[in-house]
Amino acid sequence: MILNYSEISQRERTNLLYSTIIPRPIAWIVTEDNGVVNIAPFSFFSGISSSPPVVMVAIGNRQDGTPKDTLRNIRNTKKATICVVNENYFEKMKSSAEPIPSHQSESEVFDIEVERVEHDFPPAIKGVESAMFCKLHSEIEFEGNTTPIFLEVVKHFVDDSSMIDESLKLNLIGRIGKTFAKVIEIE
Ligand SMILES: Cc1cc2nc3c(=O)[nH]c(=O)nc-3n(C[C@H](O)[C@H](O)[C@H](O)COP(=O)(O)O)c2cc1C
């Protein structure tokens, strides 16, 4: 069957794309707003280039058309810390996607411990195997309801035990459709 995107509903388009572009890595993004630590997961996330070291995250607007806290904070501070998600953090990662008022911190509401690793970047989620400290590179004006932003990785925390031959061996989870999967290596 051929599905013509101009003839199907937005819901059908979303479902097709969500279930085709898999597995998607999860950027668990920490930002700050005048001392309030904001945490949220994003899976429209990918690496774009290693030189310069840039990743892309597409952040949709809220239903009322206003930007999500993560985008607003990145625009204001030009900084973000992107943490990876392994199985241990599965439930906390999902809970951090729930909308809460901007003046409240997901760190406190959902008991997600953070620690300041680099003084000039938002904190990292305590215990993650990898966290990238990023500055805003650029954002694209886009039709529709989403804003793709590019973040340049300035520093990278890696758990020493995950580092093997200059690469990281991580036990991450990714998003597949509406559910999740473990990333397992095959040869
Ligand atoms: C696994 C997962 C992936 C998500 N990916 C995205 C995404 O790529 N873009 C997006 O706008 N929202 C995504 N969300 C929803 C946001 O996490 C959610 O809207 C969150 O409340 C935003 O929080 P904020 O207002 O603190 O930024 C995702 C949620 C989950 C659970």
CSV table of C-alpha atoms and ligand atoms in Angstrom, one decimal:
chain,number,residue,atom,x,y,z
A,1,MET,CA,0.0,0.0,0.0
A,2,ILE,CA,1.1,3.5,-0.7
A,3,LEU,CA,0.2,6.1,1.9
A,4,ASN,CA,0.1,9.6,0.5
A,5,TYR,CA,1.0,12.0,3.3
A,6,SER,CA,-1.2,14.7,1.9
A,7,GLU,CA,-4.3,12.4,2.1
A,8,ILE,CA,-3.8,10.9,5.6
A,9,SER,CA,-4.5,12.5,9.0
A,10,GLN,CA,-1.9,14.1,11.2
A,11,ARG,CA,-2.4,11.2,13.7
A,12,GLU,CA,-1.6,8.6,11.0
A,13,ARG,CA,1.5,10.6,9.8
A,14,THR,CA,2.7,10.8,13.3
A,15,ASN,CA,2.1,7.1,14.0
A,16,LEU,CA,3.9,6.1,10.7
A,17,LEU,CA,6.9,8.2,11.4
A,18,TYR,CA,7.1,7.3,15.1
A,19,SER,CA,7.1,3.6,14.3
A,20,THR,CA,9.4,3.8,11.3
A,21,ILE,CA,12.2,5.9,12.6
A,22,ILE,CA,13.4,3.5,15.3
A,23,PRO,CA,15.1,3.1,17.6
A,24,ARG,CA,15.5,6.7,18.6
A,25,PRO,CA,18.0,7.7,21.2
A,26,ILE,CA,16.7,9.7,24.1
A,27,ALA,CA,18.2,13.0,25.1
A,28,TRP,CA,17.4,13.5,28.7
A,29,ILE,CA,17.9,17.3,28.8
A,30,VAL,CA,18.7,19.3,31.9
A,31,THR,CA,18.3,23.1,31.7
A,32,GLU,CA,18.1,25.9,34.2
A,33,ASP,CA,15.8,28.9,34.7
A,34,ASN,CA,17.0,31.2,37.5
A,35,GLY,CA,18.0,28.3,39.8
A,36,VAL,CA,15.1,26.0,38.8
A,37,VAL,CA,16.4,22.8,37.3
A,38,ASN,CA,14.3,21.5,34.4
A,39,ILE,CA,14.5,17.9,33.2
A,40,ALA,CA,12.7,16.4,30.1
A,41,PRO,CA,13.3,13.6,27.6
A,42,PHE,CA,13.4,14.2,23.8
A,43,SER,CA,13.7,11.5,21.2
A,44,PHE,CA,13.6,13.6,18.0
A,45,PHE,CA,17.3,13.8,18.7
A,46,SER,CA,20.3,12.9,16.6
A,47,GLY,CA,23.9,13.6,16.1
A,48,ILE,CA,24.5,15.8,13.1
A,49,SER,CA,28.3,16.2,12.9
A,50,SER,CA,31.4,15.4,14.9
A,51,SER,CA,33.3,18.4,13.4
A,52,PRO,CA,31.9,20.7,14.7
A,53,PRO,CA,30.5,18.3,17.4
A,54,VAL,CA,26.8,19.1,17.0
A,55,VAL,CA,23.5,17.4,17.9
A,56,MET,CA,20.0,18.2,16.9
A,57,VAL,CA,16.8,18.2,19.1
A,58,ALA,CA,13.4,19.0,17.7
A,59,ILE,CA,11.2,20.5,20.4
A,60,GLY,CA,7.5,20.7,19.8
A,61,ASN,CA,5.4,23.5,21.2
A,62,ARG,CA,2.9,23.0,24.0
A,63,GLN,CA,-0.7,22.5,22.9
A,64,ASP,CA,-1.4,26.2,23.6
A,65,GLY,CA,1.4,27.1,21.1
A,66,THR,CA,3.9,28.3,23.8
A,67,PRO,CA,7.5,26.8,23.9
A,68,LYS,CA,8.2,24.0,26.3
A,69,ASP,CA,10.4,24.9,29.3
A,70,THR,CA,13.4,23.2,27.8
A,71,LEU,CA,13.4,25.4,24.7
A,72,ARG,CA,12.6,28.5,26.6
A,73,ASN,CA,15.5,27.9,29.0
A,74,ILE,CA,18.0,27.0,26.2
A,75,ARG,CA,17.0,30.3,24.4
A,76,ASN,CA,17.6,32.2,27.6
A,77,THR,CA,20.7,30.6,28.9
A,78,LYS,CA,22.2,29.2,25.6
A,79,LYS,CA,23.1,26.1,27.6
A,80,ALA,CA,21.9,22.5,28.0
A,81,THR,CA,23.2,19.2,29.5
A,82,ILE,CA,22.2,16.1,27.6
A,83,CYS,CA,22.2,12.9,29.7
A,84,VAL,CA,21.8,9.4,28.3
A,85,VAL,CA,19.2,7.0,29.7
A,86,ASN,CA,19.8,3.4,30.7
A,87,GLU,CA,17.3,0.9,32.2
A,88,ASN,CA,17.9,2.1,35.7
A,89,TYR,CA,16.5,5.5,34.8
A,90,PHE,CA,13.5,4.3,32.7
A,91,GLU,CA,10.7,5.2,35.1
A,92,LYS,CA,12.3,8.5,36.2
A,93,MET,CA,12.9,9.5,32.6
A,94,LYS,CA,9.2,8.8,31.7
A,95,SER,CA,7.9,10.7,34.8
A,96,SER,CA,10.1,13.7,33.8
A,97,ALA,CA,8.0,14.1,30.6
A,98,GLU,CA,4.9,14.9,32.6
A,99,PRO,CA,4.0,18.6,32.4
A,100,ILE,CA,4.5,20.5,35.6
A,101,PRO,CA,4.5,24.3,36.3
A,102,SER,CA,7.6,26.1,35.1
A,103,HIS,CA,8.5,27.3,38.6
A,104,GLN,CA,8.7,23.7,39.9
A,105,SER,CA,11.7,21.4,39.2
A,106,GLU,CA,11.3,17.9,37.9
A,107,SER,CA,14.4,17.1,40.0
A,108,GLU,CA,12.3,17.8,43.2
A,109,VAL,CA,8.9,16.7,42.0
A,110,PHE,CA,10.1,13.3,40.7
A,111,ASP,CA,13.0,12.9,43.0
A,112,ILE,CA,15.7,12.9,40.2
A,113,GLU,CA,19.0,13.6,41.8
A,114,VAL,CA,21.3,16.0,39.9
A,115,GLU,CA,24.9,17.0,40.5
A,116,ARG,CA,26.9,20.0,39.3
A,117,VAL,CA,29.8,18.6,37.3
A,118,GLU,CA,30.8,21.8,35.3
A,119,HIS,CA,30.1,25.1,37.1
A,120,ASP,CA,29.1,26.9,33.9
A,121,PHE,CA,26.6,24.3,32.6
A,122,PRO,CA,23.4,22.9,34.0
A,123,PRO,CA,23.9,19.9,36.3
A,124,ALA,CA,23.9,16.3,35.1
A,125,ILE,CA,21.6,13.6,36.4
A,126,LYS,CA,23.5,11.8,39.1
A,127,GLY,CA,24.8,8.4,38.1
A,128,VAL,CA,24.4,8.6,34.4
A,129,GLU,CA,27.1,7.0,32.3
A,130,SER,CA,27.4,9.9,29.9
A,131,ALA,CA,26.4,13.6,29.8
A,132,MET,CA,27.2,16.2,27.1
A,133,PHE,CA,27.6,19.8,28.1
A,134,CYS,CA,26.3,21.9,25.2
A,135,LYS,CA,25.9,25.4,24.1
A,136,LEU,CA,23.2,26.6,21.7
A,137,HIS,CA,24.6,26.6,18.1
A,138,SER,CA,21.6,27.7,16.2
A,139,GLU,CA,17.9,27.1,15.7
A,140,ILE,CA,15.8,26.8,12.6
A,141,GLU,CA,12.6,28.6,12.0
A,142,PHE,CA,10.2,25.8,10.9
A,143,GLU,CA,6.6,25.8,9.8
A,144,GLY,CA,4.3,23.8,12.0
A,145,ASN,CA,4.5,23.2,15.6
A,146,THR,CA,8.2,22.4,16.3
A,147,THR,CA,11.6,24.0,16.6
A,148,PRO,CA,14.7,22.1,15.6
A,149,ILE,CA,17.7,23.3,17.6
A,150,PHE,CA,21.4,22.6,17.1
A,151,LEU,CA,23.6,22.2,20.2
A,152,GLU,CA,27.3,22.1,20.2
A,153,VAL,CA,29.0,19.7,22.6
A,154,VAL,CA,31.6,21.6,24.5
A,155,LYS,CA,32.5,19.0,27.2
A,156,HIS,CA,31.6,15.4,27.8
A,157,PHE,CA,31.4,13.6,31.1
A,158,VAL,CA,31.9,9.9,30.7
A,159,ASP,CA,31.8,7.2,33.4
A,160,ASP,CA,35.4,5.8,33.5
A,161,SER,CA,34.1,2.2,33.4
A,162,SER,CA,32.1,2.8,30.2
A,163,MET,CA,35.1,4.0,28.3
A,164,ILE,CA,36.8,1.3,26.1
A,165,ASP,CA,39.4,2.2,23.5
A,166,GLU,CA,38.4,5.8,23.2
A,167,SER,CA,34.7,4.8,22.7
A,168,LEU,CA,31.8,4.4,25.1
A,169,LYS,CA,30.1,1.2,25.7
A,170,LEU,CA,26.7,2.2,27.0
A,171,ASN,CA,23.6,0.2,28.0
A,172,LEU,CA,21.0,2.6,26.7
A,173,ILE,CA,17.3,2.4,26.0
A,174,GLY,CA,15.7,3.9,22.9
A,175,ARG,CA,12.2,4.7,21.8
A,176,ILE,CA,10.4,2.4,19.3
A,177,GLY,CA,7.0,3.7,18.4
A,178,LYS,CA,5.2,4.3,21.6
A,179,THR,CA,7.3,1.8,23.6
A,180,PHE,CA,10.9,1.4,24.4
A,181,ALA,CA,13.7,-1.1,23.7
A,182,LYS,CA,17.2,-1.9,25.1
A,183,VAL,CA,20.1,-1.3,22.7
A,184,ILE,CA,21.8,-4.7,22.4
A,185,GLU,CA,25.0,-5.1,20.4
A,186,ILE,CA,25.2,-7.6,17.5
A,187,GLU,CA,28.2,-8.5,15.4
B,1,LIG,C1,10.7,9.1,25.5
B,1,LIG,C2,10.1,10.5,25.2
B,1,LIG,C3,10.5,11.2,24.1
B,1,LIG,C4,10.0,12.5,23.9
B,1,LIG,N1,10.5,13.2,22.8
B,1,LIG,C5,10.0,14.4,22.5
B,1,LIG,C6,10.5,15.1,21.4
B,1,LIG,O1,11.4,14.7,20.7
B,1,LIG,N2,10.1,16.4,21.2
B,1,LIG,C7,9.2,17.0,22.1
B,1,LIG,O2,8.8,18.1,21.9
B,1,LIG,N3,8.7,16.3,23.2
B,1,LIG,C8,9.1,15.1,23.4
B,1,LIG,N4,8.6,14.4,24.5
B,1,LIG,C9,7.7,15.1,25.4
B,1,LIG,C10,8.4,16.0,26.4
B,1,LIG,O3,9.3,15.3,27.2
B,1,LIG,C11,7.4,16.7,27.3
B,1,LIG,O4,6.6,17.5,26.5
B,1,LIG,C12,7.9,17.5,28.5
B,1,LIG,O5,6.9,17.8,29.4
B,1,LIG,C13,8.6,18.7,28.1
B,1,LIG,O6,9.0,19.3,29.3
B,1,LIG,P1,9.5,20.8,29.5
B,1,LIG,O7,8.3,21.7,29.3
B,1,LIG,O8,10.1,20.8,30.9
B,1,LIG,O9,10.5,21.1,28.4
B,1,LIG,C14,9.1,13.1,24.8
B,1,LIG,C15,8.6,12.3,25.9
B,1,LIG,C16,9.1,11.1,26.1
B,1,LIG,C17,8.7,10.3,27.3
